[in-house]
Short mmCIF file of N, CA, C and O in Angstrom, two decimals:
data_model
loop_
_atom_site.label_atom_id
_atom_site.label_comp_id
_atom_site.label_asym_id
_atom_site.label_seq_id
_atom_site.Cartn_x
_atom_site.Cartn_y
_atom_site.Cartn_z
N UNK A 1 0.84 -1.19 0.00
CA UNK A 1 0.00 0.00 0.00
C UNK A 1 0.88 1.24 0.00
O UNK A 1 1.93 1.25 0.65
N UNK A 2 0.51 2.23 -0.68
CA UNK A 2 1.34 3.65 -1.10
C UNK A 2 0.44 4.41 -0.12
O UNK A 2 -0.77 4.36 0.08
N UNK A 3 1.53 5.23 0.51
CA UNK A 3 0.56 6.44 1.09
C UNK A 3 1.21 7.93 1.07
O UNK A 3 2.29 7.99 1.67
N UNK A 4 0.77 9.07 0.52
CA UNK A 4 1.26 10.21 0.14
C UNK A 4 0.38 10.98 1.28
O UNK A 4 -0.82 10.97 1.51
N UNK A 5 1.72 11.78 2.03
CA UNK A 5 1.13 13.01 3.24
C UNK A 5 1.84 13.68 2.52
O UNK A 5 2.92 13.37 2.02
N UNK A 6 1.00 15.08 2.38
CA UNK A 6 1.39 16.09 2.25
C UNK A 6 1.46 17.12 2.91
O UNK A 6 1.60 16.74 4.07
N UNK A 7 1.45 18.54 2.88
CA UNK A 7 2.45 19.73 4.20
C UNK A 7 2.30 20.52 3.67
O UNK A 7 1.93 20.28 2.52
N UNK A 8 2.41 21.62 3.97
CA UNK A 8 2.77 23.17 4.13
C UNK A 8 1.71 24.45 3.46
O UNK A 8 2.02 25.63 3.30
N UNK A 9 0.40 23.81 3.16
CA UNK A 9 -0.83 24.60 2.85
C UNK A 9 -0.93 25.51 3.62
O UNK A 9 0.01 25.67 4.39
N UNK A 10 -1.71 26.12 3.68
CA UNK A 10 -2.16 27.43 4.67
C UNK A 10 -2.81 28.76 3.77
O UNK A 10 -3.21 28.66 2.61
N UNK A 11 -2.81 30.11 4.67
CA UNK A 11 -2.98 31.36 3.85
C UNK A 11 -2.31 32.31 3.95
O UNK A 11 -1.97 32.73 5.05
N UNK A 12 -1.94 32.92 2.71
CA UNK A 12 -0.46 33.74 2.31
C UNK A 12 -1.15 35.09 1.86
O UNK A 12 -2.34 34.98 1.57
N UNK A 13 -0.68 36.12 1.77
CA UNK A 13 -1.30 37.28 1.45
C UNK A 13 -0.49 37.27 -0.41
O UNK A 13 0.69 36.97 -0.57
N UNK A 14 -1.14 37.54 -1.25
CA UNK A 14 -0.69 37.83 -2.65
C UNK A 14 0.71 38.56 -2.42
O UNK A 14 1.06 39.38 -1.57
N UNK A 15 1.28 38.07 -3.30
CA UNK A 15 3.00 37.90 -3.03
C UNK A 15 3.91 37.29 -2.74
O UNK A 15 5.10 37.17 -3.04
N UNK A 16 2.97 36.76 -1.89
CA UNK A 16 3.88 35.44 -0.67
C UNK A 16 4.46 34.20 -1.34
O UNK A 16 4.48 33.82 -2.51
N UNK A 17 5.01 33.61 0.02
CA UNK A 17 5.56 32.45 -0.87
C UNK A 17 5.19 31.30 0.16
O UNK A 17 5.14 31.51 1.37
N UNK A 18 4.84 29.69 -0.63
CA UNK A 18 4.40 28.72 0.12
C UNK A 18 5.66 27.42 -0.10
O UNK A 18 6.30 27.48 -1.15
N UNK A 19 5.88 26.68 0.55
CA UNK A 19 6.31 25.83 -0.23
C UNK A 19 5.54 24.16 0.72
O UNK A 19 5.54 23.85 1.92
N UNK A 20 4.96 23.43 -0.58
CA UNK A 20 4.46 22.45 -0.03
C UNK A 20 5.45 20.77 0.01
O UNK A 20 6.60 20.62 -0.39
N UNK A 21 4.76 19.97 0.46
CA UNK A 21 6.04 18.87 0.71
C UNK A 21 4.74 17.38 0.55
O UNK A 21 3.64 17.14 1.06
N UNK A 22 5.42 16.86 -0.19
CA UNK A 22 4.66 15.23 -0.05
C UNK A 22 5.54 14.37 0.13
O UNK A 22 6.54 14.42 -0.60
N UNK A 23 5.47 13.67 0.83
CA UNK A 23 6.32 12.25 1.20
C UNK A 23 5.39 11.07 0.72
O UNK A 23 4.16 11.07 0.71
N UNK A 24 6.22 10.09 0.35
CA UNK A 24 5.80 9.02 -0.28
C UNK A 24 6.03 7.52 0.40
O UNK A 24 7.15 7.08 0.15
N UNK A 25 4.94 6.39 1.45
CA UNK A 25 5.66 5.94 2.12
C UNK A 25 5.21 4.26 1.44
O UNK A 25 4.81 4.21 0.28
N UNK A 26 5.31 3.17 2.15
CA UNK A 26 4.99 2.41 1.90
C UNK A 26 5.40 1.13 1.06
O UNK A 26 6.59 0.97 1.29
N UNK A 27 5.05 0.39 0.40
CA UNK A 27 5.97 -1.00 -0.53
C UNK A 27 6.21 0.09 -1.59
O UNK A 27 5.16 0.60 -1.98
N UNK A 28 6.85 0.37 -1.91
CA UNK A 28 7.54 1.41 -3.12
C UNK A 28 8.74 0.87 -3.64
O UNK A 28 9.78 1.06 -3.02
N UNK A 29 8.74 0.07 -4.95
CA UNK A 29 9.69 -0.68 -5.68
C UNK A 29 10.11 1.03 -6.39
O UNK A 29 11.16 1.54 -6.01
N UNK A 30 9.46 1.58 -7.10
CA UNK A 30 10.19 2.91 -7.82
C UNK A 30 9.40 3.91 -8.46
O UNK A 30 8.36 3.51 -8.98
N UNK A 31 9.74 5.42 -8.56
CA UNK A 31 8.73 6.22 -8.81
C UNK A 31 9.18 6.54 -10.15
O UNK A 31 10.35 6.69 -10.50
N UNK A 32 8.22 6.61 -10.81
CA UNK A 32 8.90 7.38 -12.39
C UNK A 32 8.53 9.08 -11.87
O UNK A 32 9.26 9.83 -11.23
N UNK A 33 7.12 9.35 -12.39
CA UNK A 33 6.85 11.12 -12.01
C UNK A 33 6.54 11.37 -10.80
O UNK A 33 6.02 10.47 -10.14
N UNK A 34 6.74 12.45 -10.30
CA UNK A 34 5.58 12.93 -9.26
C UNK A 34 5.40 14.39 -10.11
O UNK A 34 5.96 14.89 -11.09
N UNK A 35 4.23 14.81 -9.14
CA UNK A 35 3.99 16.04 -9.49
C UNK A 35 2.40 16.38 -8.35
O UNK A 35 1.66 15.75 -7.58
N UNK A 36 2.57 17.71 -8.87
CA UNK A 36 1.28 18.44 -8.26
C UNK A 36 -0.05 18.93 -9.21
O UNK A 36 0.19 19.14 -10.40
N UNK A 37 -0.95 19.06 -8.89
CA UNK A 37 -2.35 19.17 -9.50
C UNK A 37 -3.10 20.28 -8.58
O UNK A 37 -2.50 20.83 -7.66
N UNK A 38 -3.75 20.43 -8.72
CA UNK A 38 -5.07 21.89 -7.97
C UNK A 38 -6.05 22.13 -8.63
O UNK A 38 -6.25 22.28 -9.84
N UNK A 39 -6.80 22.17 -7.51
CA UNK A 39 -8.71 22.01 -7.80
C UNK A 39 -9.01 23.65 -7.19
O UNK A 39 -8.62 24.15 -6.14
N UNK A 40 -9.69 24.12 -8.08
CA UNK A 40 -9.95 25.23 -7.12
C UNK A 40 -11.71 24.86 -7.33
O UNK A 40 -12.06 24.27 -8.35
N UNK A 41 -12.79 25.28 -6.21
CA UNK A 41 -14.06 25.55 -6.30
C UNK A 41 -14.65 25.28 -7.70
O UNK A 41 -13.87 25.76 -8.52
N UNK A 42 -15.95 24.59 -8.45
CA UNK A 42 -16.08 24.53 -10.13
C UNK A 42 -15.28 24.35 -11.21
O UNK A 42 -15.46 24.45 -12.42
N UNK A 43 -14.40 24.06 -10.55
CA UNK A 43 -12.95 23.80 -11.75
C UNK A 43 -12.66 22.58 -12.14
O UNK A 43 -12.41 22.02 -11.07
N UNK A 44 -12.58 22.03 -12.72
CA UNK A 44 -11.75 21.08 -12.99
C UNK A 44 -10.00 20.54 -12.28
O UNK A 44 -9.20 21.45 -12.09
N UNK A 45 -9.57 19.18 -11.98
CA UNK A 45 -8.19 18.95 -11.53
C UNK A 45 -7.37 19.87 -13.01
O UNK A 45 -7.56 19.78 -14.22
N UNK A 46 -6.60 20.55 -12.32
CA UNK A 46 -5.27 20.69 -13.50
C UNK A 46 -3.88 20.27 -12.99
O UNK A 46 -3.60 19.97 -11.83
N UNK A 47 -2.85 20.30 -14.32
CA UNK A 47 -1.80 19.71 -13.54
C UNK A 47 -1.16 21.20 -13.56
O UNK A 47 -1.50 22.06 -14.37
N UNK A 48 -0.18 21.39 -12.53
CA UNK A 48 0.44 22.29 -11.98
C UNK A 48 1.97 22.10 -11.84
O UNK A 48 2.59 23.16 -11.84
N UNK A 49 2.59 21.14 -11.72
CA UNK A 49 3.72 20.76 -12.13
C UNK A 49 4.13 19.54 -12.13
O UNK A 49 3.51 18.81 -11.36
N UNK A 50 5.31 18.87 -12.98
CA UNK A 50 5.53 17.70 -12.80
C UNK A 50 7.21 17.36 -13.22
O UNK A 50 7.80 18.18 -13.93
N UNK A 51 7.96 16.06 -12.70
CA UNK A 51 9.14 16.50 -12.57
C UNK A 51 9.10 15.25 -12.86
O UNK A 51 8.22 14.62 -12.27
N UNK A 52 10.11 14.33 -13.96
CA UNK A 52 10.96 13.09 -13.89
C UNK A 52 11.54 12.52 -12.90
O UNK A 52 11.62 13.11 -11.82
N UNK A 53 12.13 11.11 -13.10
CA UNK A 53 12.33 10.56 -12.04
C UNK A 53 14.23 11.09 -12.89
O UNK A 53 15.36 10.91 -12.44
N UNK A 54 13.94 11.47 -13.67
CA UNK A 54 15.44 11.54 -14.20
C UNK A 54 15.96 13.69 -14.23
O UNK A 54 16.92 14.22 -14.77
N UNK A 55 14.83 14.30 -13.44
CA UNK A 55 14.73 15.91 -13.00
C UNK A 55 14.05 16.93 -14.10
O UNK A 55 13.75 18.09 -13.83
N UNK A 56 13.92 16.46 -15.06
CA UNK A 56 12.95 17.22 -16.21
C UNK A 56 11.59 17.52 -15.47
O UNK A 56 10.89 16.69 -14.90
N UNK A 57 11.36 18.81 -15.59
CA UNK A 57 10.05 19.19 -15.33
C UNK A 57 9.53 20.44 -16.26
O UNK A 57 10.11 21.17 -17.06
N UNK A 58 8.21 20.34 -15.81
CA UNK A 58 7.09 20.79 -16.74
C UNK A 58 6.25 21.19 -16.10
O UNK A 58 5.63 20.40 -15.38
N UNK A 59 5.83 22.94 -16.11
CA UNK A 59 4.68 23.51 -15.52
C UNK A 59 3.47 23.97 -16.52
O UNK A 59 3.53 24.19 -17.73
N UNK A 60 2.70 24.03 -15.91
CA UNK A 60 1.24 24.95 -16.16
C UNK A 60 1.38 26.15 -16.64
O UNK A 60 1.96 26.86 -15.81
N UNK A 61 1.14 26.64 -17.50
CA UNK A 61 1.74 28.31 -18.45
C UNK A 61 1.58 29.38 -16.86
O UNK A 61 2.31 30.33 -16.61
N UNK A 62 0.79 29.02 -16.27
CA UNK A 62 0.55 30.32 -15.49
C UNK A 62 1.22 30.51 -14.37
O UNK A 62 1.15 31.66 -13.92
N UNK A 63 1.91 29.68 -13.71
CA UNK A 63 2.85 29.36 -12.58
C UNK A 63 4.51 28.79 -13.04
O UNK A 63 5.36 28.13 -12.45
N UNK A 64 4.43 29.53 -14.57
CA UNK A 64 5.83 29.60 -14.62
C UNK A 64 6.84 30.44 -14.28
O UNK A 64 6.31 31.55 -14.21
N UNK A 65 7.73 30.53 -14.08
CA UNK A 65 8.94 31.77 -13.24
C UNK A 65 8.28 31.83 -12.47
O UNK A 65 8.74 32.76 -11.81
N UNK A 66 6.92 31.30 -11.70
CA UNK A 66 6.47 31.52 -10.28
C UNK A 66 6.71 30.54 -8.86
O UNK A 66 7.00 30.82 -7.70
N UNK A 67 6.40 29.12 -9.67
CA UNK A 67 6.55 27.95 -9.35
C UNK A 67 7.55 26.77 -9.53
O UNK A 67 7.62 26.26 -10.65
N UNK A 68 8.32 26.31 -8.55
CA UNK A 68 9.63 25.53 -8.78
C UNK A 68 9.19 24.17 -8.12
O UNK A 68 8.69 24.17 -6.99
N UNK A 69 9.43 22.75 -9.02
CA UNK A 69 8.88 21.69 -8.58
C UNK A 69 10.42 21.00 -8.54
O UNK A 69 11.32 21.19 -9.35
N UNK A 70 10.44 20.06 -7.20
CA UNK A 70 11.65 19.28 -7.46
C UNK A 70 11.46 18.23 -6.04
O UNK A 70 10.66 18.33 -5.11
N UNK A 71 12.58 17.16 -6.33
CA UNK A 71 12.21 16.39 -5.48
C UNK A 71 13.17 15.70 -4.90
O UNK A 71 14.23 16.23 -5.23
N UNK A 72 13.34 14.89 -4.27
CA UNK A 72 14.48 14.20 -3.07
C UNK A 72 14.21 12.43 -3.28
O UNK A 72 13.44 11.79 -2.56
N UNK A 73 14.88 11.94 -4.23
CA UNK A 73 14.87 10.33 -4.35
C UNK A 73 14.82 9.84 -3.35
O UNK A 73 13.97 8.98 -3.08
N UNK A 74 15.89 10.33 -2.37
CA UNK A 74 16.46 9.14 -1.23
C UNK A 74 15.38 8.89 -0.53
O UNK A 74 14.98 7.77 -0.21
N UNK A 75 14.69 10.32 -0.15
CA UNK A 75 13.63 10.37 0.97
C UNK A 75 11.56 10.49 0.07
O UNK A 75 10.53 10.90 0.62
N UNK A 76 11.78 9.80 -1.68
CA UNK A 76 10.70 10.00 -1.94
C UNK A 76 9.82 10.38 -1.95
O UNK A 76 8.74 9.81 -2.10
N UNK A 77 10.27 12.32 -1.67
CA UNK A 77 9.34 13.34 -1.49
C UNK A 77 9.68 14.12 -2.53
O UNK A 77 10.86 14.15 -2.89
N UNK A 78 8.84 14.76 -3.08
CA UNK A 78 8.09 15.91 -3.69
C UNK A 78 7.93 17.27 -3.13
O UNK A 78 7.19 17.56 -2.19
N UNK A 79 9.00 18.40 -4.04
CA UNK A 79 8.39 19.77 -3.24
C UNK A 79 7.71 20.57 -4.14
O UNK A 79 7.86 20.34 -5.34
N UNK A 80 6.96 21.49 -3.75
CA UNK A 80 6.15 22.58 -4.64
C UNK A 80 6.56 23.62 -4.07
O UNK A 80 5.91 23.88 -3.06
N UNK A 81 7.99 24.83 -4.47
CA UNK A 81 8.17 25.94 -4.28
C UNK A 81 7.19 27.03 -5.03
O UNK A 81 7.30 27.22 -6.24
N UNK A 82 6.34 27.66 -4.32
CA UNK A 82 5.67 28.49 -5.11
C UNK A 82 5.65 29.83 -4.19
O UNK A 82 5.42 29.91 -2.98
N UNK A 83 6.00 30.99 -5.23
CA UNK A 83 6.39 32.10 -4.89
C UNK A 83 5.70 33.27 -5.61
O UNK A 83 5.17 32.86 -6.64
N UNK A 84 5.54 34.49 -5.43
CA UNK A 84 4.83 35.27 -6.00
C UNK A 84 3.33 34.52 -6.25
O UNK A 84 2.83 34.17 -7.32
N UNK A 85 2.81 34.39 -4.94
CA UNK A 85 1.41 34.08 -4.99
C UNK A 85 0.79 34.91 -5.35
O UNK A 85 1.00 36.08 -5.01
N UNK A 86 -0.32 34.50 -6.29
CA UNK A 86 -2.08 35.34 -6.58
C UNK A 86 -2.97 34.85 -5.79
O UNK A 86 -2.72 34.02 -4.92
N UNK A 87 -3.84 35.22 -5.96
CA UNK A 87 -5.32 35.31 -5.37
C UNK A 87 -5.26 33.79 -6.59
O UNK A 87 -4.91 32.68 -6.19
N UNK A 88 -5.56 33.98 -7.61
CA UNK A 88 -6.10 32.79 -8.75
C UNK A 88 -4.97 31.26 -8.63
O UNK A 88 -5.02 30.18 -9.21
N UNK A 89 -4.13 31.75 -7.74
CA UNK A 89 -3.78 30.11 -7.77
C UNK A 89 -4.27 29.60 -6.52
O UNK A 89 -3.66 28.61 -6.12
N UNK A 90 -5.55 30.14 -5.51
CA UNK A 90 -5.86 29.77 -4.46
C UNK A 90 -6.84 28.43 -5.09
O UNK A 90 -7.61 28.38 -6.06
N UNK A 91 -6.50 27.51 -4.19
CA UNK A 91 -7.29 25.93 -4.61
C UNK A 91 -7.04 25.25 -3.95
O UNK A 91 -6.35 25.68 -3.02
N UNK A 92 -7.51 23.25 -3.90
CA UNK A 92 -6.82 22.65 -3.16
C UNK A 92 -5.75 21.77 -3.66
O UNK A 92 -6.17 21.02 -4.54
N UNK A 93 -4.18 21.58 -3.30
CA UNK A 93 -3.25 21.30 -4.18
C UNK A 93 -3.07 19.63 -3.57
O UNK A 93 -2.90 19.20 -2.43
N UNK A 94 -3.21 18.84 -5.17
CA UNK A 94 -2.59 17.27 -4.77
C UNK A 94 -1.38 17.28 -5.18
O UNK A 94 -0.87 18.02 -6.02
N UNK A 95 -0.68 15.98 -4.24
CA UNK A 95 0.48 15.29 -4.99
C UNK A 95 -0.06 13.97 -5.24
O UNK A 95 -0.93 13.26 -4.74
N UNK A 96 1.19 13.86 -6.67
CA UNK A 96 0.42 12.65 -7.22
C UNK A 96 1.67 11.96 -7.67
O UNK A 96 2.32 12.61 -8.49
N UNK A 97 2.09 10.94 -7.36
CA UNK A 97 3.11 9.99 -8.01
C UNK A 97 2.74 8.93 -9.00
O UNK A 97 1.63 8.40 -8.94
N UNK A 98 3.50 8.65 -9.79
CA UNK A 98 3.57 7.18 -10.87
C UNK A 98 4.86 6.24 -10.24
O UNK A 98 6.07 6.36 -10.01
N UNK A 99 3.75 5.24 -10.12
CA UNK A 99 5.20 4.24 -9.00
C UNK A 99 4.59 2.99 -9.32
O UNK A 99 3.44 2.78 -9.71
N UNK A 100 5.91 1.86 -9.03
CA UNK A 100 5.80 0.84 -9.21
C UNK A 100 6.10 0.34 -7.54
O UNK A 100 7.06 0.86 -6.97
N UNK A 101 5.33 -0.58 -6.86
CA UNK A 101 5.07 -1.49 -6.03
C UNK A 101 6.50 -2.50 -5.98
O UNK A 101 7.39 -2.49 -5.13
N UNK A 102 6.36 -3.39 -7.24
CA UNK A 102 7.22 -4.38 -6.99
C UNK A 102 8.20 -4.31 -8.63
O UNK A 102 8.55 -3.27 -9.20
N UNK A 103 8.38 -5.32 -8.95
CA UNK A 103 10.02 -4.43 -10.02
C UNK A 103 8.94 -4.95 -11.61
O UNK A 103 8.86 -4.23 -12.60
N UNK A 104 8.28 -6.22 -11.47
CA UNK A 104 7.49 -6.90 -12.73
C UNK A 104 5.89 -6.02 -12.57
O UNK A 104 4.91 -6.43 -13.18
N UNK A 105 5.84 -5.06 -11.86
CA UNK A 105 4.24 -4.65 -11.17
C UNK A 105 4.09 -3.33 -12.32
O UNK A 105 5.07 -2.72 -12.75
N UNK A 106 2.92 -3.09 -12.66
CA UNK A 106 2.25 -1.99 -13.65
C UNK A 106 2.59 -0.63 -13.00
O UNK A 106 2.28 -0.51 -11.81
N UNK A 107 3.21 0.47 -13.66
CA UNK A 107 3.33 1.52 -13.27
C UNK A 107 1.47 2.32 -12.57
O UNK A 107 0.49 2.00 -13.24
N UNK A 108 1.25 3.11 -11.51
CA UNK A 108 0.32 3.09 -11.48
C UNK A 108 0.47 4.92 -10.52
O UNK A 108 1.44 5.49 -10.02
N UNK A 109 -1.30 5.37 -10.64
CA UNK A 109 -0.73 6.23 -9.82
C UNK A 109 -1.67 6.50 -8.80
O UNK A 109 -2.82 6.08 -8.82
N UNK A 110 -1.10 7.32 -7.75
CA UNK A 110 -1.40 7.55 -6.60
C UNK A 110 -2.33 9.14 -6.25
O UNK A 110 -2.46 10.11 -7.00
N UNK A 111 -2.68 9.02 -5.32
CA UNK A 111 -2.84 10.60 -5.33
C UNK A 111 -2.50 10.91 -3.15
O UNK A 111 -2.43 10.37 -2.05
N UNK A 112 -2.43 12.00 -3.80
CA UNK A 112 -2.29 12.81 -1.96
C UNK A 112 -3.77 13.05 -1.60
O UNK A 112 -4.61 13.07 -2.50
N UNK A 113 -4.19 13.29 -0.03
CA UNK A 113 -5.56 13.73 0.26
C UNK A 113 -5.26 15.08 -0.16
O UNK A 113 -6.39 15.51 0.10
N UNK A 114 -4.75 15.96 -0.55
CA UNK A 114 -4.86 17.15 -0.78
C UNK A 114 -4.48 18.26 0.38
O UNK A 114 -4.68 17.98 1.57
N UNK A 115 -3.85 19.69 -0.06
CA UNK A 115 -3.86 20.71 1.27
C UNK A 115 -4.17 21.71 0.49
O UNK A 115 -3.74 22.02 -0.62
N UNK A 116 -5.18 22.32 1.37
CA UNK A 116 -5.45 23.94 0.99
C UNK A 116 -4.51 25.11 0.91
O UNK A 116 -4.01 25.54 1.95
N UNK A 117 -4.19 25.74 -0.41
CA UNK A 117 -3.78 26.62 -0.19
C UNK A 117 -4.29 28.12 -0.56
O UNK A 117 -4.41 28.26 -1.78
N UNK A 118 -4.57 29.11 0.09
CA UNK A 118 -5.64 30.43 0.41
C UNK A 118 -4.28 31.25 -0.12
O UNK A 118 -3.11 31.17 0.23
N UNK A 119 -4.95 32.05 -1.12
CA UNK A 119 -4.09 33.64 -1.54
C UNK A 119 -5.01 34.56 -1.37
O UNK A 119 -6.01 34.61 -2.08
N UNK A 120 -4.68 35.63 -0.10
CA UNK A 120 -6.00 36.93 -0.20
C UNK A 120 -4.92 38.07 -0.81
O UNK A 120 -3.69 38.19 -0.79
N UNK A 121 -6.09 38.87 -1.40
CA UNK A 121 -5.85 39.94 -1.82
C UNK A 121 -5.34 41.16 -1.37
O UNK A 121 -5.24 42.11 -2.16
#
């Protein structure tokens, strides 16, 4: 069983900076991606960033030069540096990994319960 906690949500005044954290625990043979996603209220999930298991990453047009995704093999966590907060990236943010269980097992993916993160104006 995979289990993703995640960290460091809260509310930041526009400008601010958050940085969130997912750890990844459990039978974990190997992760290919992780990355982050955010739901805000009527919206749809989007993806928000995502990073190789080999450090290539890839953001969302709107949280670029804003948002820095990267991650820690040893300790199979996931960070979301996000800086120069808006009001419009307020939502609730998942982490989400692609991992394999055992070494012959289907890549598959996971998700985080999610943390709120609030930008006021």
């Amino acid at each position: 069983q995979v289990q993703l906690v995640e960290s460091g949500g809260g509310l930041v005044q526009a400008g601010g900076s958050l940085r969130l954290s997912c750890a990844a625990s459990g039978s974990i043979f190997s992760i290919n991606t992780m990355g982050w996603y955010r739901q805000a209220p009527g919206n749809q999930r989007e993806l928000v960033a995502i990073i190789t298991s080999g450090g290539i990453t890839d953001y969302e047009d709107s949280v670029k030069g804003r948002f820095t995704v990267s991650r820690d093999n040893a300790k199979n966590t996931v960070y979301l540096q996000m800086n120069s907060l808006k009001p419009e990236d307020t939502a609730v943010y998942y982490c989400n990994i692609n991992a394999q269980v055992a070494r012959y097992d289907l890549l598959t993916f996971y998700w985080g319960q999610g943390t709120q993160v609030t930008v006021s104006s």
